[in-house]
Amino acid sequence: MKIVISCAITGSIHTPSMSPYLPFRPEDIAAQAIGAAEAGAAILHLHARDPETGRPSASPAHWKGFLPAISSSCDAVLNMTTGGSAVMTLDQRLEAPLTFAPEMCSLNMGSMNFALYPMAMKPRDWRFDWEEPFLRTSDDLVFKNTPRDIAGVLQRMGTERGARFEFECYDVSHLHMLRHFVDRGLVDGPIFLQFVMGVLGGIAAEPEHLIHLHQTAQKLFPKFEWSVLAAGRRQMEFAAIAAAMGGHVRVGLEDNLYLSKGVLAKSNAEQVEKVRGIVEALGRSPATADEARALLGLKGRQVYA
Amino acid sequence: MKIVISCAITGSIHTPSMSPYLPFRPEDIAAQAIGAAEAGAAILHLHARDPETGRPSASPAHWKGFLPAISSSCDAVLNMTTGGSAVMTLDQRLEAPLTFAPEMCSLNMGSMNFALYPMAMKPRDWRFDWEEPFLRTSDDLVFKNTPRDIAGVLQRMGTERGARFEFECYDVSHLHMLRHFVDRGLVDGPIFLQFVMGVLGGIAAEPEHLIHLHQTAQKLFPKFEWSVLAAGRRQMEFAAIAAAMGGHVRVGLEDNLYLSKGVLAKSNAEQVEKVRGIVEALGRSPATADEARALLGLKGRQVYA
Amino acid sequence: MKIVISCAITGSIHTPSMSPYLPFRPEDIAAQAIGAAEAGAAILHLHARDPETGRPSASPAHWKGFLPAISSSCDAVLNMTTGGSAVMTLDQRLEAPLTFAPEMCSLNMGSMNFALYPMAMKPRDWRFDWEEPFLRTSDDLVFKNTPRDIAGVLQRMGTERGARFEFECYDVSHLHMLRHFVDRGLVDGPIFLQFVMGVLGGIAAEPEHLIHLHQTAQKLFPKFEWSVLAAGRRQMEFAAIAAAMGGHVRVGLEDNLYLSKGVLAKSNAEQVEKVRGIVEALGRSPATADEARALLGLKGRQVYA
Amino acid sequence: MKIVISCAITGSIHTPSMSPYLPFRPEDIAAQAIGAAEAGAAILHLHARDPETGRPSASPAHWKGFLPAISSSCDAVLNMTTGGSAVMTLDQRLEAPLTFAPEMCSLNMGSMNFALYPMAMKPRDWRFDWEEPFLRTSDDLVFKNTPRDIAGVLQRMGTERGARFEFECYDVSHLHMLRHFVDRGLVDGPIFLQFVMGVLGGIAAEPEHLIHLHQTAQKLFPKFEWSVLAAGRRQMEFAAIAAAMGGHVRVGLEDNLYLSKGVLAKSNAEQVEKVRGIVEALGRSPATADEARALLGLKGRQVYA
Ligand SMILES: [Zn+2]
Ligand SMILES: [Zn+2]
Ligand SMILES: [Zn+2]
Ligand SMILES: [Zn+2]
């Protein structure tokens, strides 16, 4: 059975000081995204960053810096975050997705704490001024995704622009919230769940939690595809478990900066290659972008000029 | 083994139009609280309401309307909410607890959606103007309990005023957040978990979820007491399961207005009596207030003048 | 929703020395069975005993001692064990069911150890010679229920005589074995699972095991009814959990001799009354025998002459 | 963390007609065992076969055919089955282990059905006469491991000969049975659990079952090492899950004849190499035989003359 490898290229959690390989200049984001696609990623989960400072950005101009290059150089599914960074308002987070109308975007199924401050505890030479306070103040940060917000994204991105969603579920309650929207008739087409594990504020990365999320989904949804990402050091372990269970996987520097214990990944492609080796050893082969499109009912590739 | 019955007298979820028995005048709150204690509740979980309109209130003056009567008429543990209502700021929510320094207060272990709007869908004669918009606008309501908020409550109510906590856990992630605070050394004394199930925005009231929460707690905490409340129609079912598993239970009109299908509870005491019958049939007897104090390490009863 | 209360009157596990109320004379078995039915049991799970010594018996003559009285005095479903006692051969175990062709019989879904010897460790005045060795030698006892045995019972009792089954599942593997027989097309009609917990050799009586058995059944069978019995002191606790979960319950002196801690049940009816109180407090009412027949697709009541 | 790879070379389940690579001549068993050790297996789980017909054998003479060669050519832990084949009596099964007194032997923690007959359903050219009836008659086969049997093996192999055990647990009840023996003081030293999944008669190979077995073990045993084998096509998937969870793994032709879908493994070593690739990708390295000995508290290597 084909496995959809998603790769989350840069995200909004890690900061440049944590790894020299975390891409934030548009040309680096594009190059790593294209490399990840070549290595076997069918879906590229994308965030923008300020090209000068690496700070997470919602600006359509910053997105514009890499979308054309990626979309013209590979046929991977471009999945634009609507989560942006937890410090942005929803209107900010939606500006670029509304502008570029991608075939897929992420959608977080609940409001939650998003606590990055433990990452600021380790002494470090900070490359940019914004990094440490950005992390430290996350102790008072609410990542707001209310039912009204969710309904709005479903309407504006889904109904109006034809996107399908990577439904990011950080805990059991998020699955029930998604079911609530299914019951309200607001969710259309194949359901693609992303179990997000290991963020402080969400469910921890423990195998029994993955099983519980999966069993809950089986009860709530007659049919669905699911993927898992474990933030941090258990990334590959959870990818292996998901692959063994028949799920899909997400890797990438957004979720984990390392390739193995103590060894930074030099690129997103390195993580894709590694997970590809594991899934192939388990007898599964990576879905192509078009196979992922068929499985998830996507509207199709778009090349941005 | 003794079972601690908590009774949540009025809360901030239901509105006066939903039941004529939901107490909001101070004398009614006091009478029902005292009745619940007489029926076997060792802990009274309390919220204040505006005496005129029944609207959830954080005003110390409103608390003052019933605390003296309750505290002088029964020896139950007075547990003051720090959750108040999700529409209040934390400073508002803390004003009364800081003033009255109770031996116990509730503490929600995460930010979350708190979606009451499905209750506004049913046609109803609204008794007060605030009720319907209060419920409807909960579709954009975040119940904010960030790590900074939590640390603040632990410090100000716990360390400084000697309160212990009813740690309200609405999902698996909340248990991991509590563990994070244990690891930081900010949680003192016996841990009392309240698994809150059945709120849209939190985990649903399903038996497998209760087991999963319980198993997770067993892994995270070497020692703890736990209780469960299921909001809505499964209240008694989950009380029975908890009682059978060796846990404690919470009932009360905050969580459910009914006594049985289609039959409104005429008082909090009715629910306490009912759950008492179930737990006694299971061979357990209700803890007295002092037995609850010993079990949970509380600083002791205080009579408010 | 109606709840089917099964009552297992005497079984083949406990011995007369353990309780003076354990019925073994035909008139006592009949009287207690009828009393249990009057108290609310829809199904009477029956074993025979030697009238002189109380030893488990497979003799049709011993069955004949109480079947006519029970079947003419109440309309409860008569459920004849095909398990008999683990010390009997299958041919012995089947002799009476083949003779009387009841509308329901039990069927154990696997071979297993059935270790009663811990009950012989407690010093006791033994009333009959057979009791202590019967218990002690269970350390080398295999309760044999091979696939060939199971297929034979399905054929001879089910296909040929129209019985439906109480599928006794003592562990997860037994559910998979049942599914194997469903796949082979040998199981007909509504499936009625009895989760048997707390026997040494089977799964222990722990709430997480019940949930796991239930979740496994939900995956294996599109539709089924289920009941639970916990052997020993947790009998009522598991009945309460099952009732709260929407399942059915089994009580009776076969499974537990006590009514509450340290208090022997004076009759099977006492346990039925007690569990009835719990399930009614949970808003459910006991199914009548005919309601149980309809739910489980039984062929109908038979009065034995 | 080091991972102990066990390899079960030939077992007593598969028959020669199923794969030309299933070793049964002593020189083949020895060669494949040595190859497996060289490929990274720290423990060799061994059965004997009749050199002429490949039929499972308990004869010390047949064991003698390969034990000297293996024990002198590699330092892997030799783990002698006490399960033999379910068609043998326990006395037969124990004859060789009593003779050779290995440092480790397997011990099945319960009596059970062991249904191999579905493997006889597929049309096949049978190489030996015994094969088809051996498989077909397993529909009436009880694999007998009563508490008395278990106590005897613990005493004779453990206490008297210093062996430690691979406790083969085919279902949840087997873990409780092991705990019963721990409570009786009959189990000594580090506990090494082998979760055996996918045999008809035991628990099926499903990820949620593995999690449940593991969680049950965590409650029952303060400290233990655990490994998993999935019989059949999910062998590598469960090895990957176990490796990701921190457990150990067992592979080998006893459990599965294939290397990947439709491709027979040409040797046990091929499976060891494959699983080694997976576990190394997960950041773990295979334990050497001596590391396994230290972890499991074994008495030490013995070279058979
Ligand atoms: Zn993202
Ligand atoms: Zn409250
Ligand atoms: Zn029985
Ligand atoms: Zn073996």
CSV table of C-alpha atoms in Angstrom, one decimal, chain B residues 8-275:
chain,number,residue,atom,x,y,z
B,8,ALA,CA,-20.6,21.3,41.7
B,9,ILE,CA,-23.5,23.4,42.7
B,10,THR,CA,-24.1,25.9,39.9
B,11,GLY,CA,-21.0,26.4,37.6
B,12,SER,CA,-21.0,28.8,34.7
B,13,ILE,CA,-22.2,26.6,31.9
B,14,HIS,CA,-25.9,26.2,32.3
B,15,THR,CA,-28.3,29.2,32.3
B,16,PRO,CA,-31.4,29.9,34.4
B,17,SER,CA,-33.7,29.1,31.5
B,18,MET,CA,-32.6,25.6,31.3
B,19,SER,CA,-33.8,24.6,34.7
B,20,PRO,CA,-35.8,26.4,37.4
B,21,TYR,CA,-33.7,24.4,39.9
B,22,LEU,CA,-30.3,25.8,38.9
B,23,PRO,CA,-29.4,28.0,41.9
B,24,PHE,CA,-28.1,31.5,41.3
B,25,ARG,CA,-29.5,33.6,44.2
B,26,PRO,CA,-27.0,33.4,47.1
B,27,GLU,CA,-29.6,31.9,49.4
B,28,ASP,CA,-30.4,29.2,46.9
B,29,ILE,CA,-26.7,28.5,46.2
B,30,ALA,CA,-26.2,28.2,50.0
B,31,ALA,CA,-29.2,26.1,50.6
B,32,GLN,CA,-28.4,23.7,47.8
B,33,ALA,CA,-24.8,23.5,48.8
B,34,ILE,CA,-25.7,22.7,52.4
B,35,GLY,CA,-28.2,20.1,51.2
B,36,ALA,CA,-25.6,18.5,49.0
B,37,ALA,CA,-23.2,18.3,51.9
B,38,GLU,CA,-25.9,16.7,54.1
B,39,ALA,CA,-26.6,14.2,51.3
B,40,GLY,CA,-23.0,13.1,51.4
B,41,ALA,CA,-20.8,15.5,49.3
B,42,ALA,CA,-17.5,16.0,51.0
B,43,ILE,CA,-16.4,18.7,48.6
B,44,LEU,CA,-18.5,21.6,47.3
B,45,HIS,CA,-17.2,23.0,44.0
B,46,LEU,CA,-18.5,26.6,43.9
B,47,HIS,CA,-19.0,29.4,41.4
B,48,ALA,CA,-20.7,32.7,42.0
B,49,ARG,CA,-23.6,34.1,39.9
B,50,ASP,CA,-25.2,37.5,39.7
B,51,PRO,CA,-28.1,37.3,42.1
B,52,GLU,CA,-30.4,39.2,39.8
B,53,THR,CA,-29.7,37.6,36.4
B,54,GLY,CA,-28.0,34.4,37.2
B,55,ARG,CA,-25.1,35.3,35.0
B,56,PRO,CA,-21.8,33.8,36.0
B,57,SER,CA,-19.9,36.3,38.2
B,58,ALA,CA,-16.4,36.6,39.6
B,59,SER,CA,-17.3,39.3,42.0
B,60,PRO,CA,-16.1,38.8,45.6
B,61,ALA,CA,-19.3,40.5,46.7
B,62,HIS,CA,-21.4,37.8,45.0
B,63,TRP,CA,-19.3,35.1,46.6
B,64,LYS,CA,-19.7,36.8,49.9
B,65,GLY,CA,-23.5,36.2,49.5
B,66,PHE,CA,-23.2,32.5,50.2
B,67,LEU,CA,-19.8,31.6,51.6
B,68,PRO,CA,-20.6,32.5,55.2
B,69,ALA,CA,-23.8,30.6,55.3
B,70,ILE,CA,-22.3,27.5,53.7
B,71,SER,CA,-19.1,27.5,55.8
B,72,SER,CA,-21.0,27.9,59.0
B,73,SER,CA,-23.7,25.4,58.3
B,74,CYS,CA,-21.7,22.4,57.2
B,75,ASP,CA,-18.1,21.3,57.3
B,76,ALA,CA,-17.7,20.4,53.7
B,77,VAL,CA,-14.6,21.3,51.8
B,78,LEU,CA,-15.2,24.6,50.0
B,79,ASN,CA,-13.6,24.4,46.6
B,80,MET,CA,-13.6,27.7,44.8
B,81,THR,CA,-13.3,27.7,41.0
B,82,THR,CA,-10.4,29.5,39.4
B,83,GLY,CA,-12.0,28.8,36.1
B,84,GLY,CA,-14.9,31.1,36.7
B,85,SER,CA,-16.3,31.4,33.3
B,86,ALA,CA,-14.3,31.1,30.1
B,87,VAL,CA,-15.4,34.7,29.2
B,88,MET,CA,-13.6,36.2,32.2
B,89,THR,CA,-9.9,37.1,32.3
B,90,LEU,CA,-7.7,35.2,34.7
B,91,ASP,CA,-7.4,38.3,36.9
B,92,GLN,CA,-11.2,38.4,37.3
B,93,ARG,CA,-11.3,34.7,37.9
B,94,LEU,CA,-8.7,34.9,40.7
B,95,GLU,CA,-10.1,37.9,42.5
B,96,ALA,CA,-12.4,36.0,44.8
B,97,PRO,CA,-10.1,33.0,45.5
B,98,LEU,CA,-7.3,35.4,46.4
B,99,THR,CA,-9.7,37.2,48.7
B,100,PHE,CA,-11.1,34.1,50.5
B,101,ALA,CA,-8.1,31.8,50.4
B,102,PRO,CA,-10.0,28.5,50.4
B,103,GLU,CA,-8.5,25.2,51.2
B,104,MET,CA,-9.1,24.0,47.7
B,105,CYS,CA,-9.6,25.5,44.3
B,106,SER,CA,-9.9,24.2,40.8
B,107,LEU,CA,-7.2,24.7,38.2
B,108,ASN,CA,-7.7,24.0,34.5
B,109,MET,CA,-4.6,22.4,33.0
B,110,GLY,CA,-4.7,23.9,29.5
B,111,SER,CA,-6.2,26.5,27.1
B,112,MET,CA,-9.0,25.1,25.1
B,113,ASN,CA,-12.2,25.8,23.2
B,114,PHE,CA,-15.2,25.7,25.4
B,115,ALA,CA,-18.1,25.4,23.0
B,116,LEU,CA,-21.5,25.8,24.6
B,117,TYR,CA,-23.3,27.0,21.5
B,118,PRO,CA,-24.9,23.6,20.7
B,119,MET,CA,-27.1,24.3,23.8
B,120,ALA,CA,-28.4,27.4,22.2
B,121,MET,CA,-29.7,25.6,19.1
B,122,LYS,CA,-32.7,24.2,20.9
B,123,PRO,CA,-35.7,26.6,20.8
B,124,ARG,CA,-36.3,27.9,24.3
B,125,ASP,CA,-38.0,30.7,26.2
B,126,TRP,CA,-35.0,32.7,27.4
B,127,ARG,CA,-35.6,34.1,30.9
B,128,PHE,CA,-32.7,36.6,30.7
B,129,ASP,CA,-31.2,38.6,27.9
B,130,TRP,CA,-27.7,37.5,28.4
B,131,GLU,CA,-28.3,33.8,28.1
B,132,GLU,CA,-28.6,33.2,24.4
B,133,PRO,CA,-25.7,35.4,23.3
B,134,PHE,CA,-23.5,34.1,26.1
B,135,LEU,CA,-24.0,30.6,24.7
B,136,ARG,CA,-23.9,31.5,21.0
B,137,THR,CA,-20.7,33.4,21.1
B,138,SER,CA,-19.0,30.6,22.8
B,139,ASP,CA,-18.1,29.5,19.2
B,140,ASP,CA,-15.3,32.0,19.4
B,141,LEU,CA,-14.4,31.5,23.0
B,142,VAL,CA,-11.0,30.4,24.2
B,143,PHE,CA,-10.8,29.3,27.8
B,144,LYS,CA,-7.3,30.6,28.4
B,145,ASN,CA,-5.1,28.7,30.8
B,146,THR,CA,-1.5,29.1,29.7
B,147,PRO,CA,1.5,27.8,31.5
B,148,ARG,CA,2.1,31.3,32.8
B,149,ASP,CA,-1.4,31.4,34.1
B,150,ILE,CA,-1.1,28.0,35.7
B,151,ALA,CA,2.2,28.8,37.3
B,152,GLY,CA,0.6,32.0,38.7
B,153,VAL,CA,-2.3,30.2,40.2
B,154,LEU,CA,0.0,27.5,41.7
B,155,GLN,CA,2.1,30.3,43.2
B,156,ARG,CA,-0.6,32.6,44.4
B,157,MET,CA,-3.2,30.2,45.6
B,158,GLY,CA,-1.0,27.2,46.5
B,159,THR,CA,2.4,28.4,47.7
B,160,GLU,CA,1.2,31.7,49.1
B,161,ARG,CA,-2.3,30.7,50.5
B,162,GLY,CA,-1.9,27.0,51.1
B,163,ALA,CA,-4.7,25.8,48.8
B,164,ARG,CA,-4.6,22.4,47.2
B,165,PHE,CA,-6.1,21.9,43.7
B,166,GLU,CA,-8.7,20.1,41.9
B,167,PHE,CA,-6.6,19.7,38.7
B,168,GLU,CA,-9.2,19.8,35.9
B,169,CYS,CA,-8.0,17.7,33.0
B,170,TYR,CA,-10.1,18.0,29.9
B,171,ASP,CA,-7.8,15.8,27.7
B,172,VAL,CA,-4.7,13.7,27.7
B,173,SER,CA,-2.5,16.8,27.0
B,174,HIS,CA,-3.6,18.3,30.3
B,175,LEU,CA,-2.1,15.4,32.2
B,176,HIS,CA,1.2,15.9,30.5
B,177,MET,CA,1.0,19.6,31.3
B,178,LEU,CA,0.5,18.8,34.9
B,179,ARG,CA,3.5,16.5,34.8
B,180,HIS,CA,5.5,19.4,33.4
B,181,PHE,CA,4.6,21.4,36.4
B,182,VAL,CA,5.5,18.5,38.7
B,183,ASP,CA,8.8,18.3,37.0
B,184,ARG,CA,9.4,22.0,37.5
B,185,GLY,CA,8.8,21.4,41.2
B,186,LEU,CA,5.7,23.7,41.3
B,187,VAL,CA,3.2,21.1,42.5
B,188,ASP,CA,3.1,20.2,46.1
B,189,GLY,CA,1.4,17.5,48.1
B,190,PRO,CA,-1.2,14.9,47.0
B,191,ILE,CA,-2.4,15.3,43.5
B,192,PHE,CA,-6.1,15.3,43.0
B,193,LEU,CA,-7.1,14.9,39.3
B,194,GLN,CA,-10.6,15.7,38.0
B,195,PHE,CA,-11.1,14.1,34.6
B,196,VAL,CA,-13.6,16.4,32.9
B,197,MET,CA,-15.4,14.6,30.0
B,198,GLY,CA,-18.1,15.6,27.6
B,199,VAL,CA,-17.5,19.3,27.0
B,200,LEU,CA,-17.2,20.1,23.3
B,201,GLY,CA,-13.6,21.3,23.1
B,202,GLY,CA,-12.4,18.7,25.6
B,203,ILE,CA,-12.4,14.9,25.4
B,204,ALA,CA,-15.8,13.2,24.9
B,205,ALA,CA,-17.5,11.1,27.6
B,206,GLU,CA,-16.5,7.6,26.4
B,207,PRO,CA,-15.4,4.8,28.7
B,208,GLU,CA,-12.3,4.1,26.6
B,209,HIS,CA,-11.2,7.7,27.1
B,210,LEU,CA,-11.6,7.4,30.8
B,211,ILE,CA,-9.5,4.3,30.9
B,212,HIS,CA,-6.9,6.0,28.7
B,213,LEU,CA,-6.8,9.1,30.9
B,214,HIS,CA,-6.4,6.9,33.9
B,215,GLN,CA,-3.7,4.7,32.4
B,216,THR,CA,-1.9,7.9,31.4
B,217,ALA,CA,-2.1,9.3,34.9
B,218,GLN,CA,-0.8,6.0,36.3
B,219,LYS,CA,2.3,6.4,34.1
B,220,LEU,CA,2.9,10.0,34.9
B,221,PHE,CA,2.3,10.2,38.6
B,222,PRO,CA,3.6,7.8,41.2
B,223,LYS,CA,0.6,8.6,43.4
B,224,PHE,CA,-2.6,10.4,42.8
B,225,GLU,CA,-6.3,10.5,43.6
B,226,TRP,CA,-8.7,10.9,40.8
B,227,SER,CA,-12.3,11.7,40.2
B,228,VAL,CA,-14.4,12.0,37.1
B,229,LEU,CA,-17.2,14.2,35.9
B,230,ALA,CA,-19.1,13.6,32.7
B,231,ALA,CA,-20.9,16.7,31.5
B,232,GLY,CA,-24.4,15.9,30.4
B,233,ARG,CA,-26.5,12.8,30.2
B,234,ARG,CA,-23.8,10.3,31.0
B,235,GLN,CA,-23.0,11.9,34.4
B,236,MET,CA,-24.2,8.9,36.4
B,237,GLU,CA,-22.8,6.3,34.1
B,238,PHE,CA,-19.3,7.7,34.5
B,239,ALA,CA,-19.8,8.2,38.2
B,240,ALA,CA,-20.6,4.5,38.4
B,241,ILE,CA,-17.6,3.5,36.3
B,242,ALA,CA,-15.3,5.7,38.4
B,243,ALA,CA,-16.8,4.3,41.6
B,244,ALA,CA,-16.2,0.7,40.3
B,245,MET,CA,-12.6,1.5,39.4
B,246,GLY,CA,-11.7,2.9,42.7
B,247,GLY,CA,-11.9,6.6,41.8
B,248,HIS,CA,-13.9,9.5,43.2
B,249,VAL,CA,-16.9,11.2,41.6
B,250,ARG,CA,-18.3,14.6,40.9
B,251,VAL,CA,-21.9,15.4,40.4
B,252,GLY,CA,-23.9,18.6,40.5
B,253,LEU,CA,-26.0,20.9,38.4
B,254,GLU,CA,-22.9,22.6,37.0
B,255,ASP,CA,-22.3,19.4,35.1
B,256,ASN,CA,-25.8,18.0,34.4
B,257,LEU,CA,-29.2,19.4,35.1
B,258,TYR,CA,-31.0,16.0,35.0
B,259,LEU,CA,-31.6,13.3,37.5
B,260,SER,CA,-32.6,10.8,34.9
B,261,LYS,CA,-33.6,10.9,31.3
B,262,GLY,CA,-36.1,13.7,30.9
B,263,VAL,CA,-36.3,14.4,34.6
B,264,LEU,CA,-34.7,17.6,35.9
B,265,ALA,CA,-32.9,17.3,39.2
B,266,LYS,CA,-34.8,19.4,41.8
B,267,SER,CA,-31.6,20.0,43.7
B,268,ASN,CA,-28.0,19.2,43.8
B,269,ALA,CA,-28.7,16.9,46.8
B,270,GLU,CA,-30.8,14.7,44.6
B,271,GLN,CA,-27.9,13.9,42.4
B,272,VAL,CA,-25.7,13.3,45.5
B,273,GLU,CA,-28.2,10.9,46.9
B,274,LYS,CA,-28.4,9.1,43.7
B,275,VAL,CA,-24.7,8.7,43.2
